[in-house]
Amino acid sequence: MFLRNKTTSHGHALQLVESYRNEKNEPRQRVLLSLGDVPLCDEDRSCAKMILAQRLEGHADLFIGEASPEVLALVDRIATELTVQKQRSRKAVVPATPADDIAADVLVGQVTHERASELGPELVALRAWEALGMPALLTDIGLNPAQRTCAAVSVINRLCDPVSEHRLPEWSQGTALVDLLGDVALQAEEDSYYRASDLLRRHHGRIEKHLCETQKRLFSLKRTILLYDLTNTHFEGLCAANPKAKRGKNKQGRDDCLQVVVGMVFDEFGFPLAHNIFNGNQHDGRSLPAMLRKLQANLDGQEPDILERPLVIMDGGIASRENLALIRSLGYDYLVNASRQGRTKYAEAFAQDDQFCEVSDRSDRPPVSVRLIDWSEGEGAQALNDHLVLCKSPARGLKESAMLSTAETRFLADLGKLKARVESGKLRDEAKIQQALGKIKAKNPRIQRYYDIKLISYDKNSLLMWTCLDEERKSAEALTGCYVLRTNKDRLDADGIWHLYMTLLHAESGFKALKSDLGLRPNFHQKENRVDGHVFITILAYHLQRFICHKLEQQGDHRSWESLRRVLRTHCYATIVLPTRGGDTYRIRKAGTAEASQKAIYQALGIDTSELPKHRFTMSPPYERHATL
């Protein structure tokens, strides 16, 4: 066998070629593998050939020290593809070996294993992908087998170990997806994954609706609560080809980066129902109408009892008067958290401690006290008659106080630095002093309003002075830990409304998973369609994660996906190498025995590891391979 560069109509391709003699004893050549455009110099090709020959003959790798990482990665790829090629070959197939077959004269001291590939997380993710009916749906949409496989690998990677499309071929070759999905997963190149991303994005509406219906059917879900929130994903680059990329308020503090805003609706069980991608400078409140239209489309056709007066829960920044009226017009109820600044209107009501009662079911957690009052806004037919729940949380108050203290320390330090510059004469221009002061105030909006800052000028000099507004500060401190919930839903007491609002934590945990475990940000794509595809693949990965976790939660297992993945990662596929005294070498490719903790997860998810593919290879002198399937 040797490697050669072949010029094709599409460019150059590196080929693995084998020399042989035909039935007439004439010398011929045949291409075993076409590896695509892999730039290798003559020296690297020669080195790769020697390492590959030793690898296939079972000898030690004598030339590894002389090879570059690129050459070694190429050799691993060729060895893997040759193995998979033999697995699907129907030539020289011998009957399958019984489970109790005995290989005599095995050289025990030389027994080893090779090609260990992570199996556990990928197997669980693939079974979730199948349980949600994604292969059948993508077939109906019109994706061919190769495209369906690339779509599955893209989403499973985002769940198990997020990497870029550029690195997906390398990642997939190092996992058991090659064994589970076949050689299509092995042969795909990065362009295949980009095209799969484009196809998924193009059909995202149909896919999202299918998942919404399938999850409802599999778990008999009654969706009466809808959770709406927004997050963002910023870009490492100019992203000039994406008109949605704008600068806006970034939740990671990366206001220097362009971004897009992602709006999502979850149900009370944490399953995503709809998503939308907005411009990076999108105002939270203006995003709601578009999201409600998309949500209506995804829920259209579901049983009426599921859509009977659902309750939309969201933060106060989204709950403008127009949005609340829109929600009512669609037949929904709403529950929102009023803005922090708005709580000052209820200072007197918060001071009446005897009117509050503690929330139930919090014996093992910090207490929360609530009070229900009626409230109306507007007049006549346009009036909004709602219920307000005043909430007091000492634990939340401590957190707010700590945040305020940190902000105050930073604010005073910045004022001190500015004062030193002014008094030393390094900064004399009054306009520039006011500009620097404005930046400090903008940087610390929550604390600056409690200070009166004056710039005094005399004899061409300036003096910066400030005093704390004690009354305003005390009034604010009295309201730390207090917040206001607003709803139009009747027949609920304060305790019930508070517990409903806490389901918003499902949306927050969903966004946390999207942004941390599933690689939503930062986003390294530059084109609009690729950015949208990246976001949608991340959301699909979260569908798989929520399916897995919800199924386990039904059986009392409330571990996070991060914990489950850590447990499952040690379950692998491997090829056991059994050399014999007679020269034959048996190679048995199979999954390892799952540990007790792994078996428990598999059993809870209905996964039978005994049905996983197994293969046996026999290498006999002069090392001609035969495959047993």
XYZ file of C-alpha atoms in Angstrom:
629
model
C 0.000 0.000 0.000
C 1.114 3.538 -0.650
C -0.230 7.114 -0.569
C -0.489 9.287 -3.641
C -1.896 12.679 -4.580
C -4.492 12.464 -7.348
C -5.676 15.431 -9.386
C -9.451 15.310 -9.783
C -12.078 17.540 -11.355
C -12.677 19.083 -7.920
C -9.026 19.636 -7.013
C -6.564 17.274 -5.315
C -7.264 14.143 -3.295
C -4.949 11.988 -1.203
C -5.550 8.317 -1.940
C -4.521 5.094 -0.239
C -3.661 2.676 -3.039
C -3.018 -1.061 -2.945
C -1.000 -3.020 -5.542
C -2.163 -6.529 -6.422
C -2.171 -9.073 -9.251
C -5.323 -10.077 -11.054
C -6.350 -13.589 -12.145
C -3.946 -13.377 -15.122
C -1.100 -12.467 -12.737
C -0.987 -8.970 -14.183
C 0.011 -6.107 -11.833
C -2.873 -3.781 -10.995
C -3.735 -1.051 -8.513
C -6.929 -0.257 -6.641
C -7.934 2.689 -4.467
C -8.755 1.614 -0.918
C -9.547 5.073 0.473
C -9.946 8.583 -0.872
C -9.041 10.994 1.916
C -9.862 14.330 0.315
C -7.558 17.308 0.028
C -4.847 16.534 2.604
C -1.647 18.495 1.895
C 1.362 16.232 2.562
C 4.927 16.566 1.347
C 6.812 13.519 0.038
C 8.652 13.066 3.339
C 5.415 13.057 5.364
C 3.790 10.607 2.942
C 6.722 8.227 3.307
C 6.608 8.488 7.112
C 2.832 7.918 7.175
C 3.224 4.837 4.954
C 5.816 3.244 7.273
C 3.789 3.903 10.448
C 0.621 2.606 8.804
C 2.332 -0.604 7.611
C 3.638 -1.296 11.131
C 0.208 -0.505 12.625
C -1.589 -2.958 10.329
C 0.975 -5.705 10.909
C 0.722 -5.379 14.675
C 4.305 -4.172 15.174
C 5.498 -1.370 17.458
C 5.364 2.166 16.039
C 9.064 2.775 15.485
C 8.742 6.020 13.549
C 6.306 7.948 15.772
C 9.032 10.241 17.083
C 9.806 11.372 13.537
C 6.189 12.149 12.606
C 4.290 15.407 12.954
C 0.924 15.532 14.769
C -0.802 15.922 11.380
C 0.814 12.709 10.087
C -0.135 10.765 13.210
C -3.739 12.030 12.999
C -3.835 10.932 9.337
C -2.544 7.452 10.203
C -5.190 7.093 12.926
C -7.872 8.154 10.456
C -6.704 5.674 7.793
C -6.522 2.788 10.279
C -10.016 3.576 11.539
C -11.510 3.885 8.042
C -9.907 0.618 6.950
C -11.385 -1.111 9.980
C -14.852 0.263 9.306
C -14.508 -0.642 5.637
C -13.831 -4.228 6.632
C -16.796 -4.185 8.994
C -19.211 -3.445 6.159
C -17.408 -5.598 3.615
C -19.248 -8.723 2.504
C -16.170 -10.355 1.018
C -14.503 -13.294 2.719
C -17.013 -13.237 5.542
C -16.814 -16.267 7.855
C -19.648 -17.372 10.153
C -20.083 -15.333 13.316
C -18.087 -16.626 16.248
C -20.159 -18.071 19.126
C -19.944 -16.295 22.466
C -18.179 -19.285 24.016
C -15.610 -19.675 21.212
C -12.127 -20.467 22.564
C -9.021 -19.020 20.930
C -6.141 -21.386 21.698
C -2.542 -20.420 22.322
C -3.263 -16.744 23.063
C -0.097 -14.937 24.119
C -1.511 -13.496 27.332
C 1.418 -11.175 27.963
C 0.842 -9.474 24.601
C -2.917 -8.989 24.941
C -3.794 -5.307 24.640
C -6.530 -3.019 23.355
C -6.676 -0.219 20.802
C -9.071 2.398 19.428
C -10.786 3.140 22.723
C -13.713 5.454 21.920
C -16.064 7.259 24.284
C -19.493 5.621 24.191
C -21.685 6.525 27.190
C -22.805 10.142 26.568
C -23.034 9.629 22.807
C -25.142 6.466 23.187
C -27.593 8.183 25.538
C -27.825 11.216 23.230
C -28.355 9.063 20.128
C -31.141 7.064 21.791
C -32.825 10.332 22.818
C -32.500 11.597 19.224
C -34.185 8.406 17.998
C -36.878 8.415 20.708
C -37.882 11.939 19.665
C -38.446 10.680 16.116
C -35.780 12.844 14.518
C -34.493 10.277 11.945
C -38.014 9.730 10.563
C -38.765 13.462 10.537
C -35.557 14.341 8.672
C -36.355 11.589 6.162
C -39.789 13.136 5.566
C -38.195 16.542 5.152
C -35.991 15.125 2.391
C -32.555 14.676 3.952
C -30.539 11.762 2.583
C -28.782 9.249 4.907
C -25.492 11.140 4.909
C -27.230 14.434 5.746
C -29.269 12.792 8.514
C -26.114 11.329 10.026
C -24.301 14.688 9.909
C -27.293 16.381 11.539
C -27.330 13.784 14.333
C -23.562 14.073 14.899
C -23.771 17.897 15.013
C -26.495 17.915 17.658
C -24.983 15.064 19.709
C -21.611 16.811 19.701
C -23.203 20.017 20.981
C -24.650 18.011 23.871
C -21.578 15.907 24.690
C -18.518 18.027 23.859
C -19.197 21.229 21.838
C -16.641 21.920 19.091
C -16.764 23.869 15.836
C -17.859 22.341 12.524
C -14.207 22.504 11.494
C -13.293 20.065 14.273
C -16.361 17.826 14.020
C -14.741 15.207 11.705
C -11.845 14.778 14.128
C -14.198 14.613 17.138
C -16.585 12.067 15.623
C -13.723 9.744 14.663
C -12.665 9.596 18.299
C -16.093 8.565 19.580
C -18.246 5.440 19.311
C -20.586 7.225 16.861
C -18.549 5.546 14.131
C -19.628 2.170 15.558
C -23.218 3.276 16.198
C -23.894 5.164 12.958
C -21.511 3.461 10.525
C -18.870 4.792 8.202
C -20.977 7.789 7.096
C -20.008 9.446 10.384
C -16.385 8.660 9.596
C -16.291 9.925 6.030
C -18.089 13.256 6.552
C -15.977 16.391 6.176
C -16.497 19.811 7.696
C -18.449 21.074 4.661
C -20.939 18.259 5.240
C -21.627 19.584 8.739
C -22.029 23.147 7.502
C -24.586 21.941 4.956
C -26.387 19.925 7.641
C -26.577 23.076 9.777
C -28.101 24.976 6.851
C -30.706 22.246 6.294
C -31.714 22.120 9.949
C -32.057 25.905 10.082
C -34.115 25.950 6.883
C -36.675 23.551 8.386
C -36.489 24.795 11.965
C -40.209 25.616 12.176
C -41.331 22.111 11.265
C -38.675 20.494 13.473
C -39.585 22.643 16.469
C -43.295 21.875 16.083
C -42.558 18.143 15.759
C -40.508 18.144 18.955
C -43.183 20.105 20.791
C -45.836 17.532 19.830
C -43.601 14.493 20.419
C -42.556 15.549 23.921
C -46.172 16.213 24.831
C -47.181 12.740 23.608
C -44.261 10.824 25.166
C -44.654 12.359 28.626
C -48.400 13.155 28.574
C -47.615 16.813 29.265
C -50.355 19.307 30.153
C -48.824 22.650 29.277
C -50.560 25.328 31.306
C -47.520 27.490 32.081
C -45.325 29.218 29.489
C -41.997 30.730 30.546
C -40.512 33.491 28.374
C -37.038 34.957 28.670
C -34.188 36.269 26.530
C -30.432 35.883 26.406
C -27.713 36.828 23.933
C -24.748 35.331 22.127
C -21.854 37.584 21.180
C -19.335 37.285 18.351
C -15.561 37.090 18.329
C -15.146 39.111 15.155
C -16.749 41.819 13.029
C -19.610 39.619 11.767
C -20.085 42.079 8.898
C -22.150 39.575 6.866
C -24.862 39.362 9.530
C -27.352 42.265 9.581
C -28.696 41.091 12.967
C -25.316 41.579 14.642
C -25.631 44.770 16.711
C -24.191 46.146 19.904
C -26.538 45.975 22.864
C -26.702 45.314 26.580
C -24.681 42.124 26.968
C -25.438 39.871 29.929
C -21.775 38.823 30.162
C -20.562 42.397 30.240
C -19.186 42.108 26.677
C -20.729 45.336 25.451
C -17.667 45.721 23.209
C -18.858 42.816 21.026
C -21.599 42.561 18.447
C -24.359 40.155 19.414
C -27.759 38.700 18.580
C -30.581 38.230 21.082
C -32.257 34.851 21.479
C -35.805 34.707 22.816
C -37.186 31.378 24.035
C -40.425 29.997 25.436
C -40.283 27.000 27.787
C -43.077 25.023 29.392
C -43.218 24.400 33.138
C -41.257 21.163 32.676
C -38.348 22.983 31.041
C -38.969 21.800 27.455
C -38.368 24.466 24.782
C -41.512 25.340 22.797
C -40.336 28.097 20.475
C -37.382 30.367 19.816
C -36.614 33.464 17.801
C -33.403 35.296 16.938
C -33.532 39.084 17.126
C -31.164 41.942 16.364
C -28.491 42.456 19.005
C -30.013 45.781 20.089
C -33.548 44.362 20.409
C -35.560 45.835 23.293
C -36.867 43.037 25.514
C -40.431 44.313 25.521
C -40.702 44.568 21.729
C -39.692 40.943 21.260
C -42.856 39.468 22.784
C -45.353 39.857 19.877
C -43.088 37.953 17.455
C -42.506 35.218 20.030
C -46.226 34.801 20.714
C -46.920 34.407 16.983
C -44.279 31.695 16.701
C -45.550 30.000 19.834
C -49.098 29.962 18.455
C -47.808 28.309 15.262
C -45.952 25.599 17.195
C -48.907 24.844 19.468
C -51.482 24.967 16.668
C -53.305 21.661 16.353
C -52.650 20.422 19.878
C -55.508 19.355 22.101
C -57.658 22.287 23.327
C -57.293 21.420 27.005
C -53.556 22.070 26.779
C -54.160 25.617 25.587
C -56.934 26.490 28.052
C -55.894 29.812 29.617
C -52.142 29.157 29.764
C -50.165 31.398 32.087
C -47.247 33.366 30.598
C -44.499 34.069 33.148
C -41.813 36.651 32.345
C -39.614 39.351 33.839
C -40.736 42.924 34.269
C -38.585 44.296 31.436
C -40.841 42.518 28.926
C -44.148 43.407 30.602
C -45.072 46.731 29.011
C -48.721 47.810 29.136
C -49.067 47.021 25.400
C -47.635 43.515 25.865
C -49.931 42.737 28.782
C -52.926 43.844 26.724
C -51.704 41.633 23.841
C -51.385 38.618 26.139
C -54.940 39.157 27.391
C -56.270 39.503 23.843
C -54.839 36.061 22.978
C -56.676 34.483 25.897
C -53.597 34.034 28.089
C -53.012 34.986 31.701
C -49.731 36.569 32.784
C -47.464 36.683 35.805
C -44.586 39.159 35.830
C -41.953 40.445 38.199
C -42.247 44.216 38.479
C -39.077 46.249 38.070
C -36.908 46.877 41.118
C -37.475 50.630 40.841
C -41.259 50.119 40.957
C -41.255 48.619 44.445
C -40.769 52.025 46.061
C -44.462 52.754 45.377
C -45.359 50.047 47.889
C -42.932 51.023 50.655
C -45.743 51.567 53.165
C -47.361 48.226 52.354
C -44.010 46.449 52.738
C -43.577 48.050 56.177
C -46.761 46.350 57.500
C -45.142 43.122 58.655
C -48.289 41.798 60.317
C -50.013 41.562 56.920
C -47.489 39.059 55.548
C -47.495 35.257 55.863
C -44.707 32.795 55.142
C -44.686 30.717 51.959
C -45.348 27.008 52.508
C -43.050 24.068 51.680
C -39.830 25.886 52.554
C -38.927 24.230 55.850
C -35.425 23.378 54.648
C -34.799 26.700 52.857
C -34.676 30.397 53.808
C -38.173 31.793 54.501
C -40.119 34.035 52.129
C -43.109 36.148 53.210
C -45.902 37.235 50.850
C -48.956 39.490 50.841
C -51.749 39.731 48.228
C -53.340 43.075 47.313
C -55.628 44.191 44.473
C -54.412 46.812 42.032
C -55.749 48.543 38.906
C -54.212 50.645 36.152
C -56.068 52.852 33.679
C -59.751 53.664 33.435
C -62.866 52.296 31.780
C -62.543 49.558 29.157
C -58.769 50.030 28.995
C -58.284 49.396 32.718
C -56.101 46.486 33.832
C -57.343 44.992 37.087
C -54.622 42.796 38.508
C -53.445 41.200 41.724
C -50.109 42.138 43.293
C -48.079 39.840 45.492
C -45.611 41.680 47.712
C -42.690 39.374 48.539
C -40.007 39.721 51.210
C -36.952 37.453 51.160
C -34.216 38.014 53.785
C -31.809 35.801 51.807
C -32.391 37.875 48.706
C -31.930 41.005 50.803
C -28.473 39.856 51.917
C -27.526 39.210 48.305
C -28.736 42.646 47.189
C -26.895 44.327 50.064
C -23.687 42.531 49.139
C -24.046 43.565 45.506
C -24.776 47.150 46.536
C -21.777 47.186 48.871
C -19.497 45.907 46.112
C -20.843 48.496 43.687
C -20.397 51.251 46.287
C -16.789 50.266 46.954
C -16.032 50.390 43.235
C -17.897 53.686 42.819
C -16.070 55.416 45.665
C -12.726 54.108 44.435
C -13.382 55.557 40.965
C -14.430 58.900 42.492
C -11.264 58.926 44.590
C -9.086 58.391 41.511
C -10.872 61.180 39.647
C -10.540 63.515 42.624
C -6.794 62.846 42.811
C -6.397 63.667 39.107
C -8.353 66.897 39.520
C -6.519 68.083 42.655
C -3.077 67.256 41.253
C -3.799 69.330 38.157
C -3.559 66.427 35.741
C -7.158 67.106 34.697
C -8.133 70.792 34.547
C -10.690 71.145 31.764
C -14.146 71.281 33.409
C -15.847 69.696 30.393
C -13.482 66.730 30.526
C -13.964 66.400 34.277
C -17.737 66.284 33.792
C -17.279 63.712 31.010
C -15.158 61.484 33.284
C -17.716 61.888 36.066
C -20.509 60.907 33.686
C -18.673 57.700 32.795
C -18.340 56.802 36.480
C -22.060 57.383 37.050
C -22.998 55.320 33.988
C -20.765 52.517 35.209
C -22.490 52.477 38.624
C -26.163 53.365 38.014
C -27.524 51.596 41.108
C -25.324 53.411 43.639
C -24.691 56.842 42.095
C -28.242 58.044 42.855
C -27.503 57.879 46.595
C -24.676 60.450 46.325
C -24.683 64.189 45.699
C -21.535 65.030 43.710
C -20.372 68.619 43.208
C -17.543 70.096 41.166
C -16.356 73.365 42.741
C -14.130 75.739 40.730
C -11.888 78.434 42.292
C -8.801 80.339 41.076
C -8.558 78.218 37.909
C -8.565 75.108 40.084
C -11.299 72.571 40.733
C -12.360 70.497 43.690
C -14.500 67.341 43.525
C -16.715 66.680 46.552
C -19.519 64.255 47.356
C -21.891 63.469 50.198
C -24.091 60.450 50.821
C -27.853 61.057 50.707
C -28.652 59.222 53.921
C -32.437 59.378 53.694
C -32.587 57.949 50.166
C -30.030 55.313 51.120
C -32.006 54.199 54.193
C -35.224 54.022 52.181
C -33.521 51.827 49.607
C -31.969 49.580 52.273
C -35.399 49.071 53.846
C -36.611 47.561 50.560
C -33.700 45.190 49.909
C -35.009 41.677 49.450
C -38.465 42.986 48.489
C -40.044 42.422 45.095
C -43.482 42.616 43.498
C -45.303 40.018 41.380
C -48.204 41.054 39.186
C -50.853 38.778 37.650
C -54.349 38.839 36.200
C -54.997 35.194 37.151
C -57.911 34.764 39.532
C -58.664 32.109 42.141
C -55.097 32.006 43.442
C -53.738 33.102 46.797
C -50.365 34.766 47.381
C -48.697 31.440 48.204
C -49.894 29.849 44.937
C -48.843 32.826 42.813
C -45.363 32.836 44.341
C -44.874 29.112 43.669
C -46.017 29.594 40.065
C -43.468 32.357 39.561
C -40.688 30.100 40.832
C -41.222 27.827 37.821
C -39.408 30.546 35.855
C -36.283 28.899 37.266
C -36.785 26.204 34.595
C -36.232 28.853 31.927
C -33.214 30.239 33.762
C -31.678 26.773 34.130
C -32.364 26.169 30.440
C -30.491 29.320 29.456
C -27.685 28.412 31.835
C -27.292 25.045 30.100
C -27.425 26.649 26.648
C -24.737 29.189 27.510
C -22.370 26.945 29.473
C -22.639 23.208 28.741
C -23.963 23.489 25.176
C -21.657 26.143 23.737
C -24.184 28.814 22.708
C -21.621 31.568 23.224
C -19.335 32.954 22.102
C -20.358 32.505 18.472
C -17.510 32.330 15.958
C -19.635 32.313 12.779
C -19.841 35.367 10.539
C -22.790 34.742 8.178
C -26.392 35.176 9.291
C -27.532 31.694 8.250
C -24.595 30.052 10.016
C -25.210 32.074 13.183
C -28.886 31.048 13.145
C -27.867 27.437 12.489
C -25.450 27.489 15.420
C -28.189 28.737 17.738
C -30.721 26.165 16.472
C -28.334 23.218 16.837
C -27.673 24.324 20.418
C -31.432 24.410 21.075
C -31.832 20.934 19.553
C -29.084 19.690 21.872
C -31.024 21.145 24.794
C -34.109 19.232 23.616
C -32.073 16.022 23.948
C -30.709 17.061 27.340
C -34.159 17.901 28.680
C -35.595 14.620 27.339
C -32.875 12.626 29.123
C -33.086 14.526 32.406
C -36.901 14.590 32.500
C -37.090 10.849 31.934
C -34.682 10.290 34.813
C -36.506 12.810 37.025
C -39.686 10.768 36.613
C -37.805 7.912 38.294
C -36.367 10.006 41.112
C -32.954 10.789 39.588
C -32.481 14.577 39.643
C -28.832 14.765 38.645
C -27.760 17.417 36.166
C -26.610 16.514 32.657
C -23.080 17.528 33.655
C -23.098 14.900 36.430
C -24.604 12.237 34.160
C -22.059 12.923 31.450
C -19.203 12.604 33.928
C -20.470 9.179 35.029
C -21.044 7.911 31.477
C -17.779 9.065 29.945
C -15.768 6.091 31.206
C -17.956 3.606 29.300
C -16.163 3.037 26.013
C -15.873 0.959 22.888
C -12.498 -0.706 22.384
C -10.782 -3.233 20.125
C -9.269 -6.114 22.109
C -6.114 -7.475 20.434
C -5.380 -11.200 21.049
C -2.119 -12.393 19.424
C -1.641 -16.181 19.224
C 1.386 -18.459 19.107
C 0.503 -19.547 15.567
C 0.754 -16.005 14.221
C -2.961 -15.239 13.947
C -4.149 -12.089 15.712
C -7.772 -11.714 16.788
C -9.222 -8.235 17.042
C -12.581 -8.017 18.826
C -14.401 -4.685 18.639
C -17.110 -4.332 21.298
C -18.448 -2.133 24.066
C -17.017 -2.588 27.550
C -19.066 -3.812 30.469
C -20.983 -0.925 32.004
C -20.410 -0.213 35.679
C -23.306 -0.345 38.129
C -23.840 3.442 38.084
C -23.842 3.433 34.289
C -26.179 0.440 34.088
C -28.664 2.248 36.326
C -28.772 5.208 33.912
C -29.129 2.940 30.881
C -31.922 0.931 32.490
C -33.808 4.091 33.492
C -33.605 5.293 29.882
C -34.549 1.893 28.418
C -31.168 1.301 26.737
C -30.020 -2.308 26.223
C -26.237 -2.340 25.776
C -26.245 -6.047 24.851
C -27.632 -5.062 21.442
C -24.686 -2.820 20.555
C -22.735 -3.824 17.431
C -19.824 -6.278 17.856
C -17.141 -7.171 15.324
C -14.296 -9.659 15.158
C -11.273 -9.444 12.853
C -8.676 -12.110 12.222
C -5.231 -11.227 10.878
C -3.285 -14.185 9.542
C 0.158 -14.221 7.942
C 0.802 -12.499 5.588
C -1.649 -10.273 7.497
C -4.624 -10.593 5.191
C -7.695 -9.415 7.096
C -10.991 -11.259 7.389
C -14.029 -9.758 9.070
C -16.602 -11.525 11.147
C -19.807 -9.538 11.536
